[in-house]
Tab-separated table of N, CA and C in Angstrom:
chain	number	residue	atom	x	y	z
G	230	MET	N	81.272	103.747	86.003
G	230	MET	CA	82.442	104.565	85.888
G	230	MET	C	83.666	103.663	85.890
G	231	ILE	N	84.555	103.928	84.991
G	231	ILE	CA	85.796	103.177	84.931
G	231	ILE	C	86.930	104.104	85.356
G	232	ILE	N	87.610	103.718	86.411
G	232	ILE	CA	88.768	104.491	86.862
G	232	ILE	C	89.955	104.001	86.040
G	233	GLU	N	90.622	104.937	85.397
G	233	GLU	CA	91.708	104.568	84.494
G	233	GLU	C	92.983	104.262	85.261
G	234	ASP	N	93.681	103.212	84.817
G	234	ASP	CA	94.964	102.851	85.412
G	234	ASP	C	95.993	103.939	85.096
G	235	LYS	N	96.923	104.126	86.007
G	235	LYS	CA	97.983	105.130	85.839
G	235	LYS	C	99.323	104.524	86.207
G	236	THR	N	100.392	105.089	85.647
G	236	THR	CA	101.752	104.675	85.954
G	236	THR	C	102.623	105.913	86.057
G	237	SER	N	103.528	105.903	87.017
G	237	SER	CA	104.523	106.968	87.106
G	237	SER	C	105.823	106.360	87.601
G	238	TYR	N	106.887	107.129	87.462
G	238	TYR	CA	108.205	106.675	87.905
G	238	TYR	C	108.472	107.112	89.335
G	239	PHE	N	109.104	106.239	90.097
G	239	PHE	CA	109.481	106.512	91.485
G	239	PHE	C	110.280	107.812	91.546
G	240	GLY	N	109.855	108.708	92.446
G	240	GLY	CA	110.544	109.981	92.633
G	240	GLY	C	110.089	111.078	91.691
G	241	HIS	N	109.227	110.760	90.732
G	241	HIS	CA	108.715	111.749	89.788
G	241	HIS	C	107.307	112.165	90.220
G	242	PRO	N	106.795	113.271	89.671
G	242	PRO	CA	105.431	113.684	90.023
G	242	PRO	C	104.409	112.601	89.683
G	243	LEU	N	103.377	112.525	90.493
G	243	LEU	CA	102.310	111.552	90.268
G	243	LEU	C	101.384	112.031	89.156
G	244	ALA	N	100.854	111.085	88.403
G	244	ALA	CA	99.905	111.399	87.334
G	244	ALA	C	98.543	111.728	87.946
G	245	ALA	N	97.801	112.579	87.258
G	245	ALA	CA	96.450	112.923	87.709
G	245	ALA	C	95.544	111.697	87.583
G	246	LEU	N	94.664	111.516	88.543
G	246	LEU	CA	93.709	110.408	88.511
G	246	LEU	C	92.536	110.802	87.615
G	247	THR	N	92.107	109.868	86.765
G	247	THR	CA	91.031	110.163	85.822
G	247	THR	C	90.052	108.997	85.749
G	248	TRP	N	88.866	109.282	85.222
G	248	TRP	CA	87.822	108.283	85.063
G	248	TRP	C	87.106	108.566	83.750
G	249	ARG	N	86.320	107.589	83.318
G	249	ARG	CA	85.475	107.761	82.140
G	249	ARG	C	84.208	106.936	82.325
G	250	LEU	N	83.182	107.313	81.604
G	250	LEU	CA	81.931	106.549	81.658
G	250	LEU	C	82.118	105.238	80.900
G	251	ALA	N	81.584	104.181	81.439
G	251	ALA	CA	81.596	102.899	80.735
G	251	ALA	C	80.685	103.013	79.515
G	252	GLU	N	80.991	102.239	78.489
G	252	GLU	CA	80.207	102.314	77.249
G	252	GLU	C	78.735	102.001	77.456
G	253	ASP	N	78.429	101.138	78.421
G	253	ASP	CA	77.032	100.754	78.647
G	253	ASP	C	76.350	101.610	79.721
G	254	SER	N	76.963	102.737	80.116
G	254	SER	CA	76.386	103.610	81.147
G	254	SER	C	75.256	104.459	80.578
G	255	ASN	N	74.339	104.819	81.460
G	255	ASN	CA	73.322	105.791	81.071
G	255	ASN	C	73.999	107.140	80.896
G	256	PRO	N	73.518	107.954	79.967
G	256	PRO	CA	74.157	109.255	79.746
G	256	PRO	C	73.954	110.191	80.938
G	257	VAL	N	74.879	111.107	81.084
G	257	VAL	CA	74.777	112.139	82.121
G	257	VAL	C	74.083	113.337	81.494
G	258	VAL	N	73.111	113.897	82.223
G	258	VAL	CA	72.387	115.064	81.722
G	258	VAL	C	73.368	116.216	81.548
G	259	GLU	N	73.299	116.871	80.394
G	259	GLU	CA	74.210	117.973	80.099
G	259	GLU	C	74.138	119.034	81.208
G	260	GLY	N	75.284	119.417	81.699
G	260	GLY	CA	75.361	120.415	82.758
G	260	GLY	C	75.431	119.818	84.153
G	261	ASP	N	75.079	118.541	84.281
G	261	ASP	CA	75.167	117.894	85.598
G	261	ASP	C	76.620	117.605	85.948
G	262	ASP	N	76.937	117.751	87.209
G	262	ASP	CA	78.260	117.425	87.735
G	262	ASP	C	78.085	116.208	88.635
G	263	LEU	N	78.780	115.135	88.312
G	263	LEU	CA	78.657	113.926	89.121
G	263	LEU	C	79.380	114.052	90.457
G	264	GLN	N	80.198	115.070	90.594
G	264	GLN	CA	80.950	115.331	91.839
G	264	GLN	C	81.764	114.097	92.239
G	265	ILE	N	82.569	113.644	91.302
G	265	ILE	CA	83.372	112.444	91.526
G	265	ILE	C	84.705	112.821	92.154
G	266	THR	N	85.056	112.074	93.174
G	266	THR	CA	86.363	112.213	93.820
G	266	THR	C	87.043	110.858	93.762
G	267	LEU	N	88.299	110.859	93.297
G	267	LEU	CA	89.070	109.631	93.213
G	267	LEU	C	90.130	109.608	94.307
G	268	TYR	N	90.389	108.409	94.825
G	268	TYR	CA	91.354	108.227	95.904
G	268	TYR	C	92.334	107.122	95.530
G	269	ARG	N	93.600	107.361	95.818
G	269	ARG	CA	94.621	106.338	95.616
G	269	ARG	C	95.134	105.907	96.975
G	270	GLU	N	95.377	104.597	97.132
G	270	GLU	CA	95.987	104.123	98.370
G	270	GLU	C	97.249	104.936	98.639
G	271	GLU	N	97.509	105.187	99.914
G	271	GLU	CA	98.694	105.959	100.266
G	271	GLU	C	99.958	105.162	100.003
G	272	GLY	N	101.012	105.888	99.663
G	272	GLY	CA	102.314	105.275	99.448
G	272	GLY	C	102.994	105.862	98.233
G	273	LEU	N	104.303	106.004	98.320
G	273	LEU	CA	105.084	106.538	97.214
G	273	LEU	C	106.203	105.589	96.784
G	274	ASP	N	106.294	104.439	97.445
G	274	ASP	CA	107.309	103.459	97.088
G	274	ASP	C	106.875	102.719	95.828
G	275	PRO	N	107.829	102.150	95.091
G	275	PRO	CA	107.450	101.357	93.922
G	275	PRO	C	106.466	100.251	94.319
G	276	GLY	N	105.446	100.069	93.507
G	276	GLY	CA	104.438	99.067	93.796
G	276	GLY	C	103.127	99.396	93.114
G	277	ARG	N	102.088	98.637	93.483
G	277	ARG	CA	100.751	98.810	92.911
G	277	ARG	C	99.799	99.303	94.001
G	278	TYR	N	99.000	100.285	93.668
G	278	TYR	CA	98.075	100.899	94.612
G	278	TYR	C	96.679	100.952	93.978
G	279	HIS	N	95.652	100.605	94.750
G	279	HIS	CA	94.273	100.645	94.258
G	279	HIS	C	93.794	102.089	94.179
G	280	ILE	N	93.009	102.367	93.136
G	280	ILE	CA	92.349	103.670	92.986
G	280	ILE	C	90.852	103.414	93.082
G	281	THR	N	90.181	104.127	93.982
G	281	THR	CA	88.736	103.997	94.152
G	281	THR	C	88.084	105.363	93.965
G	282	GLY	N	86.774	105.379	93.931
G	282	GLY	CA	86.085	106.641	93.729
G	282	GLY	C	84.728	106.681	94.399
G	283	VAL	N	84.237	107.904	94.570
G	283	VAL	CA	82.880	108.144	95.067
G	283	VAL	C	82.273	109.285	94.259
G	284	ALA	N	80.954	109.225	94.108
G	284	ALA	CA	80.215	110.286	93.444
G	284	ALA	C	79.231	110.873	94.443
G	285	ALA	N	79.256	112.192	94.597
G	285	ALA	CA	78.418	112.846	95.606
G	285	ALA	C	77.064	113.309	95.064
G	286	ASN	N	76.849	113.263	93.763
G	286	ASN	CA	75.585	113.706	93.190
G	286	ASN	C	74.528	112.629	93.437
G	287	ALA	N	73.541	112.945	94.274
G	287	ALA	CA	72.514	111.970	94.677
G	287	ALA	C	71.563	111.604	93.536
G	288	ASN	N	71.602	112.324	92.429
G	288	ASN	CA	70.727	112.012	91.296
G	288	ASN	C	71.241	110.843	90.460
G	289	TYR	N	72.414	110.366	90.775
G	289	TYR	CA	73.023	109.267	90.013
G	289	TYR	C	73.499	108.178	90.962
G	290	GLU	N	73.385	106.949	90.511
G	290	GLU	CA	73.946	105.827	91.254
G	290	GLU	C	75.238	105.433	90.529
G	291	ALA	N	76.350	105.753	91.135
G	291	ALA	CA	77.644	105.501	90.497
G	291	ALA	C	78.230	104.182	90.969
G	292	VAL	N	78.593	103.361	90.010
G	292	VAL	CA	79.278	102.108	90.298
G	292	VAL	C	80.647	102.212	89.629
G	293	PHE	N	81.683	102.022	90.411
G	293	PHE	CA	83.040	102.201	89.909
G	293	PHE	C	83.738	100.873	89.660
G	294	THR	N	84.515	100.830	88.588
G	294	THR	CA	85.476	99.763	88.357
G	294	THR	C	86.814	100.328	88.811
G	295	GLU	N	87.422	99.683	89.808
G	295	GLU	CA	88.670	100.203	90.373
G	295	GLU	C	89.769	100.268	89.330
G	296	GLY	N	90.690	101.205	89.581
G	296	GLY	CA	91.887	101.304	88.761
G	296	GLY	C	93.102	100.926	89.593
G	297	ILE	N	94.223	100.783	88.933
G	297	ILE	CA	95.487	100.470	89.598
G	297	ILE	C	96.493	101.561	89.260
G	298	TYR	N	97.144	102.081	90.292
G	298	TYR	CA	98.218	103.049	90.104
G	298	TYR	C	99.525	102.308	90.362
G	299	THR	N	100.410	102.307	89.374
G	299	THR	CA	101.677	101.595	89.495
G	299	THR	C	102.821	102.591	89.516
G	300	ILE	N	103.677	102.464	90.519
G	300	ILE	CA	104.895	103.272	90.595
G	300	ILE	C	106.058	102.340	90.292
G	301	VAL	N	106.817	102.690	89.259
G	301	VAL	CA	107.916	101.838	88.820
G	301	VAL	C	109.245	102.574	88.989
G	302	ILE	N	110.310	101.791	89.046
G	302	ILE	CA	111.648	102.360	89.165
G	302	ILE	C	112.159	102.667	87.768
G	303	LEU	N	112.611	103.886	87.574
G	303	LEU	CA	113.195	104.298	86.307
G	303	LEU	C	114.577	103.677	86.191
G	304	PRO	N	114.864	102.982	85.081
G	304	PRO	CA	116.198	102.403	84.941
G	304	PRO	C	117.267	103.491	85.029
G	305	ALA	N	118.355	103.190	85.715
G	305	ALA	CA	119.431	104.168	85.870
G	305	ALA	C	120.175	104.314	84.557
G	306	LEU	N	120.224	105.522	84.054
G	306	LEU	CA	120.918	105.805	82.810
G	306	LEU	C	121.865	106.977	83.006
G	307	MET	N	122.918	106.995	82.250
G	307	MET	CA	123.834	108.131	82.258
G	307	MET	C	123.920	108.648	80.830
G	308	TYR	N	123.782	109.942	80.668
G	308	TYR	CA	123.808	110.544	79.351
G	308	TYR	C	125.131	111.277	79.165
G	309	LEU	N	125.819	110.980	78.093
G	309	LEU	CA	127.067	111.652	77.772
G	309	LEU	C	126.874	112.366	76.442
G	310	GLY	N	127.077	113.677	76.438
G	310	GLY	CA	126.969	114.417	75.187
G	310	GLY	C	128.253	114.258	74.387
G	311	ILE	N	128.125	113.849	73.142
G	311	ILE	CA	129.291	113.713	72.272
G	311	ILE	C	128.946	114.408	70.962
G	312	GLY	N	129.550	115.568	70.752
G	312	GLY	CA	129.263	116.327	69.540
G	312	GLY	C	127.793	116.664	69.468
G	313	ALA	N	127.172	116.377	68.343
G	313	ALA	CA	125.754	116.679	68.164
G	313	ALA	C	124.875	115.537	68.654
G	314	GLY	N	125.481	114.399	68.989
G	314	GLY	CA	124.689	113.247	69.417
G	314	GLY	C	124.757	113.038	70.908
G	315	VAL	N	124.028	112.069	71.373
G	315	VAL	CA	124.009	111.716	72.786
G	315	VAL	C	124.214	110.213	72.887
G	316	VAL	N	125.091	109.810	73.784
G	316	VAL	CA	125.330	108.389	74.027
G	316	VAL	C	124.677	108.038	75.349
G	317	ILE	N	123.949	106.942	75.392
G	317	ILE	CA	123.287	106.504	76.616
G	317	ILE	C	123.953	105.214	77.078
G	318	LEU	N	124.433	105.238	78.312
G	318	LEU	CA	125.074	104.066	78.890
G	318	LEU	C	124.290	103.617	80.107
G	319	SER	N	124.103	102.342	80.251
G	319	SER	CA	123.466	101.854	81.465
G	319	SER	C	124.502	101.833	82.573
G	320	VAL	N	124.045	101.795	83.817
G	320	VAL	CA	124.956	101.765	84.956
G	320	VAL	C	125.869	100.552	84.852
G	321	ALA	N	125.361	99.414	84.418
G	321	ALA	CA	126.177	98.206	84.291
G	321	ALA	C	127.312	98.426	83.296
G	322	ALA	N	127.051	99.124	82.216
G	322	ALA	CA	128.086	99.364	81.204
G	322	ALA	C	129.176	100.289	81.734
G	323	LEU	N	128.871	101.136	82.692
G	323	LEU	CA	129.865	102.070	83.228
G	323	LEU	C	131.013	101.333	83.891
G	324	PHE	N	130.760	100.147	84.432
G	324	PHE	CA	131.816	99.385	85.076
G	324	PHE	C	132.889	98.949	84.072
G	325	LEU	N	132.505	98.859	82.821
G	325	LEU	CA	133.475	98.476	81.804
G	325	LEU	C	134.495	99.580	81.530
G	326	PHE	N	134.166	100.799	81.902
G	326	PHE	CA	135.002	101.942	81.606
G	326	PHE	C	135.724	102.507	82.811
G	327	ARG	N	135.758	101.768	83.905
G	327	ARG	CA	136.466	102.237	85.101
G	327	ARG	C	137.957	102.277	84.838
G	328	LYS	N	138.575	103.246	85.411
G	328	LYS	CA	140.040	103.372	85.306
G	328	LYS	C	140.673	102.352	86.243
G	329	ARG	N	141.657	101.650	85.715
G	329	ARG	CA	142.363	100.666	86.541
G	329	ARG	C	143.345	101.354	87.443
G	330	ALA	N	143.467	100.852	88.667
G	330	ALA	CA	144.364	101.453	89.652
G	330	ALA	C	145.810	101.040	89.423
């Protein structure tokens, strides 16, 4: 079983954890449920977290390849509507437009 890597932005909803069978895996009998549960290391701060898994179906021997869950910081952007278009300014660019005292 290969646990798929995931990425989400800090402060946004977390992505669902998913897995897939490795190409060289034995097939799963149609209708069988492997009863797989995936776990991500605890934490919501930006960083990398290991994803592991277990399979509860005793008819299968599941070997997992760990995944990595990455939480990244979304770049700060400001959106200004101008007519039918939208202008995107980075926070750094906003300093160029400060009113002088």
